[in-house]
mmCIF file of N, CA and C in Angstrom:
data_model
loop_
_atom_site.group_PDB
_atom_site.id
_atom_site.type_symbol
_atom_site.label_atom_id
_atom_site.label_comp_id
_atom_site.label_asym_id
_atom_site.label_seq_id
_atom_site.Cartn_x
_atom_site.Cartn_y
_atom_site.Cartn_z
ATOM 1 N N MET A 1 17.749 35.755 23.472
ATOM 2 C CA MET A 1 16.365 35.410 23.194
ATOM 3 C C MET A 1 16.035 35.801 21.758
ATOM 4 N N THR A 2 15.088 35.069 21.196
ATOM 5 C CA THR A 2 14.728 35.275 19.796
ATOM 6 C C THR A 2 13.235 35.051 19.584
ATOM 7 N N VAL A 3 12.797 35.466 18.403
ATOM 8 C CA VAL A 3 11.498 35.081 17.870
ATOM 9 C C VAL A 3 11.807 34.202 16.664
ATOM 10 N N VAL A 4 11.181 33.043 16.600
ATOM 11 C CA VAL A 4 11.379 32.109 15.495
ATOM 12 C C VAL A 4 10.111 32.069 14.668
ATOM 13 N N VAL A 5 10.253 32.126 13.345
ATOM 14 C CA VAL A 5 9.103 32.075 12.454
ATOM 15 C C VAL A 5 9.334 31.045 11.360
ATOM 16 N N GLY A 6 8.281 30.291 11.065
ATOM 17 C CA GLY A 6 8.312 29.384 9.929
ATOM 18 C C GLY A 6 7.856 30.143 8.698
ATOM 19 N N TYR A 7 8.657 30.088 7.618
ATOM 20 C CA TYR A 7 8.324 30.874 6.427
ATOM 21 C C TYR A 7 8.262 30.002 5.189
ATOM 22 N N LEU A 8 7.204 30.167 4.441
ATOM 23 C CA LEU A 8 7.057 29.660 3.076
ATOM 24 C C LEU A 8 6.528 30.831 2.254
ATOM 25 N N PRO A 9 6.818 30.861 0.946
ATOM 26 C CA PRO A 9 6.328 31.975 0.126
ATOM 27 C C PRO A 9 4.845 31.803 -0.228
ATOM 28 N N THR A 10 4.003 31.820 0.784
ATOM 29 C CA THR A 10 2.553 31.687 0.647
ATOM 30 C C THR A 10 1.911 32.845 1.409
ATOM 31 N N PRO A 11 0.622 33.092 1.209
ATOM 32 C CA PRO A 11 -0.020 34.154 2.009
ATOM 33 C C PRO A 11 0.116 33.898 3.514
ATOM 34 N N GLU A 12 -0.003 32.632 3.922
ATOM 35 C CA GLU A 12 0.130 32.301 5.334
ATOM 36 C C GLU A 12 1.557 32.557 5.829
ATOM 37 N N GLY A 13 2.537 32.204 5.025
ATOM 38 C CA GLY A 13 3.936 32.427 5.381
ATOM 39 C C GLY A 13 4.284 33.897 5.463
ATOM 40 N N ARG A 14 3.743 34.682 4.531
ATOM 41 C CA ARG A 14 4.002 36.127 4.552
ATOM 42 C C ARG A 14 3.357 36.780 5.777
ATOM 43 N N GLU A 15 2.162 36.332 6.142
ATOM 44 C CA GLU A 15 1.495 36.881 7.330
ATOM 45 C C GLU A 15 2.273 36.514 8.594
ATOM 46 N N ALA A 16 2.757 35.271 8.652
ATOM 47 C CA ALA A 16 3.560 34.842 9.809
ATOM 48 C C ALA A 16 4.822 35.688 9.909
ATOM 49 N N LEU A 17 5.480 35.924 8.775
ATOM 50 C CA LEU A 17 6.707 36.731 8.780
ATOM 51 C C LEU A 17 6.430 38.160 9.233
ATOM 52 N N ALA A 18 5.383 38.766 8.707
ATOM 53 C CA ALA A 18 5.052 40.147 9.097
ATOM 54 C C ALA A 18 4.768 40.242 10.595
ATOM 55 N N THR A 19 4.033 39.280 11.117
ATOM 56 C CA THR A 19 3.727 39.272 12.548
ATOM 57 C C THR A 19 4.990 39.048 13.371
ATOM 58 N N ALA A 20 5.847 38.137 12.903
ATOM 59 C CA ALA A 20 7.093 37.855 13.624
ATOM 60 C C ALA A 20 8.012 39.072 13.645
ATOM 61 N N VAL A 21 8.050 39.820 12.554
ATOM 62 C CA VAL A 21 8.856 41.045 12.512
ATOM 63 C C VAL A 21 8.352 42.021 13.567
ATOM 64 N N ASP A 22 7.032 42.204 13.624
ATOM 65 C CA ASP A 22 6.455 43.107 14.632
ATOM 66 C C ASP A 22 6.810 42.643 16.044
ATOM 67 N N GLU A 23 6.720 41.347 16.289
ATOM 68 C CA GLU A 23 7.035 40.802 17.616
ATOM 69 C C GLU A 23 8.520 40.987 17.953
ATOM 70 N N ALA A 24 9.399 40.734 16.976
ATOM 71 C CA ALA A 24 10.841 40.892 17.220
ATOM 72 C C ALA A 24 11.188 42.339 17.531
ATOM 73 N N ILE A 25 10.564 43.266 16.821
ATOM 74 C CA ILE A 25 10.809 44.682 17.068
ATOM 75 C C ILE A 25 10.299 45.068 18.459
ATOM 76 N N ALA A 26 9.084 44.646 18.780
ATOM 77 C CA ALA A 26 8.492 44.991 20.077
ATOM 78 C C ALA A 26 9.286 44.416 21.240
ATOM 79 N N ARG A 27 9.854 43.236 21.033
ATOM 80 C CA ARG A 27 10.612 42.579 22.099
ATOM 81 C C ARG A 27 12.100 42.922 22.065
ATOM 82 N N ALA A 28 12.533 43.614 21.001
ATOM 83 C CA ALA A 28 13.942 43.967 20.804
ATOM 84 C C ALA A 28 14.839 42.732 20.833
ATOM 85 N N VAL A 29 14.452 41.720 20.030
ATOM 86 C CA VAL A 29 15.219 40.482 19.958
ATOM 87 C C VAL A 29 15.486 40.129 18.490
ATOM 88 N N GLU A 30 16.373 39.166 18.308
ATOM 89 C CA GLU A 30 16.690 38.679 16.972
ATOM 90 C C GLU A 30 15.532 37.870 16.404
ATOM 91 N N LEU A 31 15.367 37.947 15.082
ATOM 92 C CA LEU A 31 14.362 37.166 14.377
ATOM 93 C C LEU A 31 15.074 36.034 13.629
ATOM 94 N N VAL A 32 14.629 34.805 13.858
ATOM 95 C CA VAL A 32 15.190 33.653 13.148
ATOM 96 C C VAL A 32 14.107 33.133 12.212
ATOM 97 N N VAL A 33 14.382 33.180 10.915
ATOM 98 C CA VAL A 33 13.443 32.731 9.896
ATOM 99 C C VAL A 33 13.835 31.318 9.480
ATOM 100 N N VAL A 34 12.908 30.368 9.644
ATOM 101 C CA VAL A 34 13.164 28.971 9.277
ATOM 102 C C VAL A 34 12.454 28.678 7.972
ATOM 103 N N MET A 35 13.241 28.319 6.957
ATOM 104 C CA MET A 35 12.702 27.942 5.651
ATOM 105 C C MET A 35 12.927 26.444 5.489
ATOM 106 N N SER A 36 11.862 25.665 5.579
ATOM 107 C CA SER A 36 11.974 24.211 5.468
ATOM 108 C C SER A 36 11.820 23.763 4.030
ATOM 109 N N ASP A 37 12.621 22.773 3.652
ATOM 110 C CA ASP A 37 12.544 22.159 2.335
ATOM 111 C C ASP A 37 11.783 20.853 2.423
ATOM 112 N N LYS A 38 11.590 20.230 1.293
ATOM 113 C CA LYS A 38 10.910 18.942 1.251
ATOM 114 C C LYS A 38 11.855 17.794 1.595
ATOM 115 N N GLY A 39 13.086 18.085 1.902
ATOM 116 C CA GLY A 39 14.056 17.038 2.231
ATOM 117 C C GLY A 39 14.920 16.712 1.029
ATOM 118 N N GLY A 40 16.073 16.156 1.269
ATOM 119 C CA GLY A 40 16.982 15.810 0.180
ATOM 120 C C GLY A 40 17.680 17.044 -0.364
ATOM 121 N N VAL A 41 18.444 16.850 -1.431
ATOM 122 C CA VAL A 41 19.161 17.949 -2.064
ATOM 123 C C VAL A 41 18.242 18.559 -3.116
ATOM 124 N N PRO A 42 17.888 19.831 -2.969
ATOM 125 C CA PRO A 42 16.978 20.440 -3.921
ATOM 126 C C PRO A 42 17.652 20.669 -5.275
ATOM 127 N N PRO A 43 16.873 20.613 -6.371
ATOM 128 C CA PRO A 43 17.435 20.889 -7.686
ATOM 129 C C PRO A 43 17.857 22.350 -7.815
ATOM 130 N N ALA A 44 18.640 22.637 -8.850
ATOM 131 C CA ALA A 44 19.208 23.976 -9.046
ATOM 132 C C ALA A 44 18.142 25.055 -9.117
ATOM 133 N N ASP A 45 17.008 24.790 -9.783
ATOM 134 C CA ASP A 45 15.981 25.829 -9.892
ATOM 135 C C ASP A 45 15.355 26.150 -8.538
ATOM 136 N N VAL A 46 15.249 25.137 -7.671
ATOM 137 C CA VAL A 46 14.722 25.372 -6.327
ATOM 138 C C VAL A 46 15.727 26.177 -5.503
ATOM 139 N N LEU A 47 17.013 25.861 -5.648
ATOM 140 C CA LEU A 47 18.047 26.628 -4.948
ATOM 141 C C LEU A 47 18.017 28.088 -5.383
ATOM 142 N N SER A 48 17.817 28.318 -6.678
ATOM 143 C CA SER A 48 17.748 29.683 -7.198
ATOM 144 C C SER A 48 16.526 30.407 -6.631
ATOM 145 N N GLU A 49 15.373 29.727 -6.605
ATOM 146 C CA GLU A 49 14.162 30.331 -6.035
ATOM 147 C C GLU A 49 14.360 30.642 -4.558
ATOM 148 N N ARG A 50 15.004 29.724 -3.831
ATOM 149 C CA ARG A 50 15.234 29.944 -2.405
ATOM 150 C C ARG A 50 16.111 31.164 -2.187
ATOM 151 N N ALA A 51 17.168 31.312 -3.005
ATOM 152 C CA ALA A 51 18.046 32.477 -2.872
ATOM 153 C C ALA A 51 17.261 33.766 -3.102
ATOM 154 N N GLU A 52 16.353 33.741 -4.092
ATOM 155 C CA GLU A 52 15.513 34.916 -4.352
ATOM 156 C C GLU A 52 14.587 35.184 -3.173
ATOM 157 N N ASP A 53 13.991 34.124 -2.611
ATOM 158 C CA ASP A 53 13.115 34.270 -1.437
ATOM 159 C C ASP A 53 13.878 34.876 -0.266
ATOM 160 N N VAL A 54 15.080 34.365 -0.017
ATOM 161 C CA VAL A 54 15.893 34.871 1.096
ATOM 162 C C VAL A 54 16.200 36.351 0.894
ATOM 163 N N ALA A 55 16.609 36.706 -0.319
ATOM 164 C CA ALA A 55 16.909 38.120 -0.599
ATOM 165 C C ALA A 55 15.664 38.983 -0.450
ATOM 166 N N ARG A 56 14.528 38.478 -0.912
ATOM 167 C CA ARG A 56 13.270 39.240 -0.852
ATOM 168 C C ARG A 56 12.837 39.502 0.592
ATOM 169 N N ILE A 57 13.087 38.531 1.487
ATOM 170 C CA ILE A 57 12.634 38.735 2.867
ATOM 171 C C ILE A 57 13.689 39.397 3.746
ATOM 172 N N THR A 58 14.972 39.221 3.434
ATOM 173 C CA THR A 58 15.997 39.792 4.311
ATOM 174 C C THR A 58 16.300 41.256 4.014
ATOM 175 N N ALA A 59 16.131 41.696 2.782
ATOM 176 C CA ALA A 59 16.428 43.095 2.457
ATOM 177 C C ALA A 59 15.572 44.064 3.289
ATOM 178 N N PRO A 60 14.249 43.868 3.349
ATOM 179 C CA PRO A 60 13.455 44.779 4.184
ATOM 180 C C PRO A 60 13.795 44.679 5.669
ATOM 181 N N LEU A 61 14.160 43.472 6.129
ATOM 182 C CA LEU A 61 14.531 43.310 7.532
ATOM 183 C C LEU A 61 15.787 44.118 7.852
ATOM 184 N N ALA A 62 16.770 44.004 6.966
ATOM 185 C CA ALA A 62 18.008 44.757 7.173
ATOM 186 C C ALA A 62 17.746 46.258 7.119
ATOM 187 N N ALA A 63 16.906 46.684 6.167
ATOM 188 C CA ALA A 63 16.589 48.106 6.030
ATOM 189 C C ALA A 63 15.864 48.631 7.270
ATOM 190 N N ALA A 64 15.060 47.785 7.897
ATOM 191 C CA ALA A 64 14.331 48.193 9.105
ATOM 192 C C ALA A 64 15.175 48.056 10.363
ATOM 193 N N GLY A 65 16.391 47.522 10.212
ATOM 194 C CA GLY A 65 17.273 47.378 11.368
ATOM 195 C C GLY A 65 16.924 46.209 12.266
ATOM 196 N N VAL A 66 16.220 45.217 11.721
ATOM 197 C CA VAL A 66 15.847 44.036 12.501
ATOM 198 C C VAL A 66 16.994 43.016 12.442
ATOM 199 N N ALA A 67 17.543 42.689 13.603
ATOM 200 C CA ALA A 67 18.578 41.643 13.644
ATOM 201 C C ALA A 67 17.907 40.336 13.245
ATOM 202 N N HIS A 68 18.501 39.620 12.302
ATOM 203 C CA HIS A 68 17.865 38.420 11.791
ATOM 204 C C HIS A 68 18.877 37.445 11.213
ATOM 205 N N ARG A 69 18.425 36.209 11.088
ATOM 206 C CA ARG A 69 19.183 35.209 10.343
ATOM 207 C C ARG A 69 18.192 34.222 9.762
ATOM 208 N N VAL A 70 18.602 33.580 8.681
ATOM 209 C CA VAL A 70 17.762 32.604 7.990
ATOM 210 C C VAL A 70 18.383 31.235 8.176
ATOM 211 N N VAL A 71 17.543 30.270 8.564
ATOM 212 C CA VAL A 71 17.978 28.888 8.774
ATOM 213 C C VAL A 71 17.231 28.016 7.781
ATOM 214 N N THR A 72 17.952 27.160 7.075
ATOM 215 C CA THR A 72 17.310 26.221 6.169
ATOM 216 C C THR A 72 17.039 24.933 6.920
ATOM 217 N N GLY A 73 15.790 24.504 6.896
ATOM 218 C CA GLY A 73 15.394 23.303 7.612
ATOM 219 C C GLY A 73 15.617 22.041 6.807
ATOM 220 N N THR A 74 15.203 20.938 7.401
ATOM 221 C CA THR A 74 15.392 19.616 6.805
ATOM 222 C C THR A 74 14.205 19.157 5.987
ATOM 223 N N GLY A 75 13.071 19.825 6.126
ATOM 224 C CA GLY A 75 11.855 19.392 5.464
ATOM 225 C C GLY A 75 10.812 18.916 6.453
ATOM 226 N N GLU A 76 11.238 18.634 7.669
ATOM 227 C CA GLU A 76 10.301 18.276 8.732
ATOM 228 C C GLU A 76 9.938 19.577 9.447
ATOM 229 N N VAL A 77 8.886 20.222 8.971
ATOM 230 C CA VAL A 77 8.549 21.582 9.406
ATOM 231 C C VAL A 77 8.457 21.708 10.923
ATOM 232 N N ALA A 78 7.672 20.841 11.544
ATOM 233 C CA ALA A 78 7.490 20.939 13.003
ATOM 234 C C ALA A 78 8.812 20.731 13.728
ATOM 235 N N GLU A 79 9.545 19.717 13.330
ATOM 236 C CA GLU A 79 10.829 19.433 13.977
ATOM 237 C C GLU A 79 11.810 20.584 13.769
ATOM 238 N N ASP A 80 11.829 21.144 12.553
ATOM 239 C CA ASP A 80 12.727 22.264 12.264
ATOM 240 C C ASP A 80 12.438 23.461 13.170
ATOM 241 N N LEU A 81 11.160 23.809 13.310
ATOM 242 C CA LEU A 81 10.804 24.965 14.138
ATOM 243 C C LEU A 81 11.075 24.716 15.616
ATOM 244 N N VAL A 82 10.699 23.542 16.100
ATOM 245 C CA VAL A 82 10.888 23.247 17.524
ATOM 246 C C VAL A 82 12.374 23.184 17.868
ATOM 247 N N SER A 83 13.169 22.501 17.040
ATOM 248 C CA SER A 83 14.605 22.384 17.355
ATOM 249 C C SER A 83 15.307 23.737 17.224
ATOM 250 N N THR A 84 14.901 24.541 16.248
ATOM 251 C CA THR A 84 15.489 25.881 16.118
ATOM 252 C C THR A 84 15.125 26.730 17.338
ATOM 253 N N ALA A 85 13.873 26.652 17.763
ATOM 254 C CA ALA A 85 13.442 27.419 18.942
ATOM 255 C C ALA A 85 14.200 26.973 20.187
ATOM 256 N N GLU A 86 14.406 25.683 20.335
ATOM 257 C CA GLU A 86 15.157 25.186 21.493
ATOM 258 C C GLU A 86 16.594 25.695 21.457
ATOM 259 N N GLY A 87 17.236 25.581 20.298
ATOM 260 C CA GLY A 87 18.629 25.996 20.164
ATOM 261 C C GLY A 87 18.831 27.498 20.335
ATOM 262 N N ALA A 88 17.851 28.271 19.915
ATOM 263 C CA ALA A 88 17.956 29.724 19.990
ATOM 264 C C ALA A 88 17.372 30.296 21.273
ATOM 265 N N GLN A 89 16.889 29.432 22.143
ATOM 266 C CA GLN A 89 16.216 29.872 23.371
ATOM 267 C C GLN A 89 15.129 30.900 23.038
ATOM 268 N N ALA A 90 14.277 30.530 22.096
ATOM 269 C CA ALA A 90 13.224 31.433 21.624
ATOM 270 C C ALA A 90 12.220 31.733 22.718
ATOM 271 N N GLU A 91 11.716 32.950 22.662
ATOM 272 C CA GLU A 91 10.647 33.308 23.578
ATOM 273 C C GLU A 91 9.298 33.243 22.885
ATOM 274 N N LEU A 92 9.302 33.036 21.553
ATOM 275 C CA LEU A 92 8.056 32.940 20.796
ATOM 276 C C LEU A 92 8.318 32.262 19.460
ATOM 277 N N ILE A 93 7.382 31.409 19.040
ATOM 278 C CA ILE A 93 7.361 30.846 17.685
ATOM 279 C C ILE A 93 6.123 31.397 17.000
ATOM 280 N N VAL A 94 6.267 31.850 15.746
ATOM 281 C CA VAL A 94 5.123 32.340 14.970
ATOM 282 C C VAL A 94 4.934 31.416 13.773
ATOM 283 N N ILE A 95 3.702 30.947 13.587
ATOM 284 C CA ILE A 95 3.379 30.094 12.445
ATOM 285 C C ILE A 95 2.152 30.646 11.727
ATOM 286 N N GLY A 96 2.063 30.368 10.451
ATOM 287 C CA GLY A 96 0.894 30.740 9.658
ATOM 288 C C GLY A 96 -0.017 29.540 9.510
ATOM 289 N N LEU A 97 -1.308 29.783 9.580
ATOM 290 C CA LEU A 97 -2.296 28.723 9.394
ATOM 291 C C LEU A 97 -3.102 29.012 8.147
ATOM 292 N N ARG A 98 -3.462 27.952 7.435
ATOM 293 C CA ARG A 98 -4.298 28.137 6.246
ATOM 294 C C ARG A 98 -5.732 27.765 6.577
ATOM 295 N N ARG A 99 -6.606 28.289 5.791
ATOM 296 C CA ARG A 99 -8.020 27.981 5.974
ATOM 297 C C ARG A 99 -8.250 26.509 5.665
ATOM 298 N N ARG A 100 -9.174 25.908 6.379
ATOM 299 C CA ARG A 100 -9.457 24.487 6.235
ATOM 300 C C ARG A 100 -10.874 24.296 5.713
ATOM 301 N N SER A 101 -11.087 23.179 5.063
ATOM 302 C CA SER A 101 -12.440 22.810 4.625
ATOM 303 C C SER A 101 -13.271 22.478 5.868
ATOM 304 N N PRO A 102 -14.597 22.365 5.720
ATOM 305 C CA PRO A 102 -15.402 22.010 6.894
ATOM 306 C C PRO A 102 -14.937 20.709 7.560
ATOM 307 N N VAL A 103 -14.563 19.728 6.761
ATOM 308 C CA VAL A 103 -14.054 18.471 7.332
ATOM 309 C C VAL A 103 -12.675 18.703 7.947
ATOM 310 N N GLY A 104 -11.842 19.485 7.281
ATOM 311 C CA GLY A 104 -10.506 19.766 7.788
ATOM 312 C C GLY A 104 -10.513 20.544 9.087
ATOM 313 N N LYS A 105 -11.602 21.246 9.365
ATOM 314 C CA LYS A 105 -11.694 22.008 10.603
ATOM 315 C C LYS A 105 -11.790 21.107 11.827
ATOM 316 N N LEU A 106 -12.170 19.845 11.605
ATOM 317 C CA LEU A 106 -12.241 18.903 12.722
ATOM 318 C C LEU A 106 -10.858 18.578 13.258
ATOM 319 N N ILE A 107 -9.848 18.726 12.386
ATOM 320 C CA ILE A 107 -8.486 18.353 12.759
ATOM 321 C C ILE A 107 -7.562 19.528 12.463
ATOM 322 N N LEU A 108 -6.792 19.956 13.445
ATOM 323 C CA LEU A 108 -5.780 20.969 13.220
ATOM 324 C C LEU A 108 -4.667 20.328 12.405
ATOM 325 N N GLY A 109 -4.056 21.049 11.505
ATOM 326 C CA GLY A 109 -2.973 20.490 10.694
ATOM 327 C C GLY A 109 -1.937 19.787 11.558
ATOM 328 N N SER A 110 -1.409 18.676 11.064
ATOM 329 C CA SER A 110 -0.487 17.871 11.878
ATOM 330 C C SER A 110 0.776 18.637 12.260
ATOM 331 N N ASN A 111 1.321 19.449 11.335
ATOM 332 C CA ASN A 111 2.509 20.239 11.686
ATOM 333 C C ASN A 111 2.185 21.252 12.763
ATOM 334 N N ALA A 112 1.070 21.959 12.605
ATOM 335 C CA ALA A 112 0.688 22.959 13.612
ATOM 336 C C ALA A 112 0.460 22.288 14.968
ATOM 337 N N GLN A 113 -0.181 21.143 14.953
ATOM 338 C CA GLN A 113 -0.444 20.438 16.207
ATOM 339 C C GLN A 113 0.857 20.014 16.868
ATOM 340 N N ARG A 114 1.784 19.474 16.098
ATOM 341 C CA ARG A 114 3.074 19.062 16.661
ATOM 342 C C ARG A 114 3.836 20.242 17.227
ATOM 343 N N ILE A 115 3.801 21.370 16.528
ATOM 344 C CA ILE A 115 4.503 22.565 17.019
ATOM 345 C C ILE A 115 3.882 23.034 18.333
ATOM 346 N N LEU A 116 2.551 23.101 18.362
ATOM 347 C CA LEU A 116 1.861 23.550 19.583
ATOM 348 C C LEU A 116 2.162 22.641 20.768
ATOM 349 N N LEU A 117 2.227 21.340 20.527
ATOM 350 C CA LEU A 117 2.441 20.394 21.622
ATOM 351 C C LEU A 117 3.900 20.288 22.057
ATOM 352 N N ASP A 118 4.839 20.457 21.127
ATOM 353 C CA ASP A 118 6.253 20.232 21.425
ATOM 354 C C ASP A 118 7.068 21.502 21.642
ATOM 355 N N ALA A 119 6.499 22.655 21.372
ATOM 356 C CA ALA A 119 7.260 23.903 21.445
ATOM 357 C C ALA A 119 7.750 24.184 22.869
ATOM 358 N N PRO A 120 8.985 24.708 22.967
ATOM 359 C CA PRO A 120 9.539 25.044 24.283
ATOM 360 C C PRO A 120 9.127 26.434 24.767
ATOM 361 N N CYS A 121 8.254 27.103 23.995
ATOM 362 C CA CYS A 121 7.845 28.467 24.312
ATOM 363 C C CYS A 121 6.438 28.693 23.746
ATOM 364 N N PRO A 122 5.838 29.853 24.020
ATOM 365 C CA PRO A 122 4.524 30.127 23.435
ATOM 366 C C PRO A 122 4.572 30.136 21.908
ATOM 367 N N VAL A 123 3.444 29.770 21.301
ATOM 368 C CA VAL A 123 3.298 29.753 19.838
ATOM 369 C C VAL A 123 2.160 30.705 19.461
ATOM 370 N N LEU A 124 2.438 31.579 18.510
ATOM 371 C CA LEU A 124 1.439 32.491 17.996
ATOM 372 C C LEU A 124 1.076 32.030 16.594
ATOM 373 N N ALA A 125 -0.173 31.623 16.392
ATOM 374 C CA ALA A 125 -0.662 31.169 15.089
ATOM 375 C C ALA A 125 -1.465 32.296 14.443
ATOM 376 N N VAL A 126 -1.115 32.640 13.199
ATOM 377 C CA VAL A 126 -1.794 33.721 12.494
ATOM 378 C C VAL A 126 -2.312 33.208 11.158
ATOM 379 N N LYS A 127 -3.282 33.916 10.624
ATOM 380 C CA LYS A 127 -3.797 33.585 9.309
ATOM 381 C C LYS A 127 -3.962 34.884 8.527
ATOM 382 N N PRO A 128 -3.851 34.798 7.212
ATOM 383 C CA PRO A 128 -4.026 36.017 6.411
ATOM 384 C C PRO A 128 -5.479 36.469 6.447
ATOM 385 N N GLU A 129 -5.674 37.756 6.230
ATOM 386 C CA GLU A 129 -7.035 38.282 6.195
ATOM 387 C C GLU A 129 -7.728 37.775 4.938
ATOM 388 N N ARG A 130 -9.033 37.637 5.035
ATOM 389 C CA ARG A 130 -9.803 37.241 3.853
ATOM 390 C C ARG A 130 -9.777 38.375 2.849
ATOM 391 N N SER A 131 -9.693 37.978 1.574
ATOM 392 C CA SER A 131 -9.731 39.028 0.552
ATOM 393 C C SER A 131 -11.021 39.005 -0.205
#
């Protein structure tokens, strides 16, 4: 069993990762971090940034003794998270949500909606605290 988290280097992604780490520790399970790309072969500078992101997030996990692995997605965020959760027999998916405009509040983000509807397990949606 695992906890799967969608990660981007944004406040929402960092909050999702922090929450997922807490959940993985509490449940004593592996943490699978899914980093989705925009699709295609990324340029060298993006590959370099991704390597830095992976190192930045995995070093504290290793230091804390959290069993983890990083999976690079295809760019289809919802599909990447759902298929990873299915393959890993996840017991929880954690996603970050961003604040929406008044009009945007009428509609939940399409990726979040797809994850909530298609997930094979419970989904925990978190948002960063207001600053």
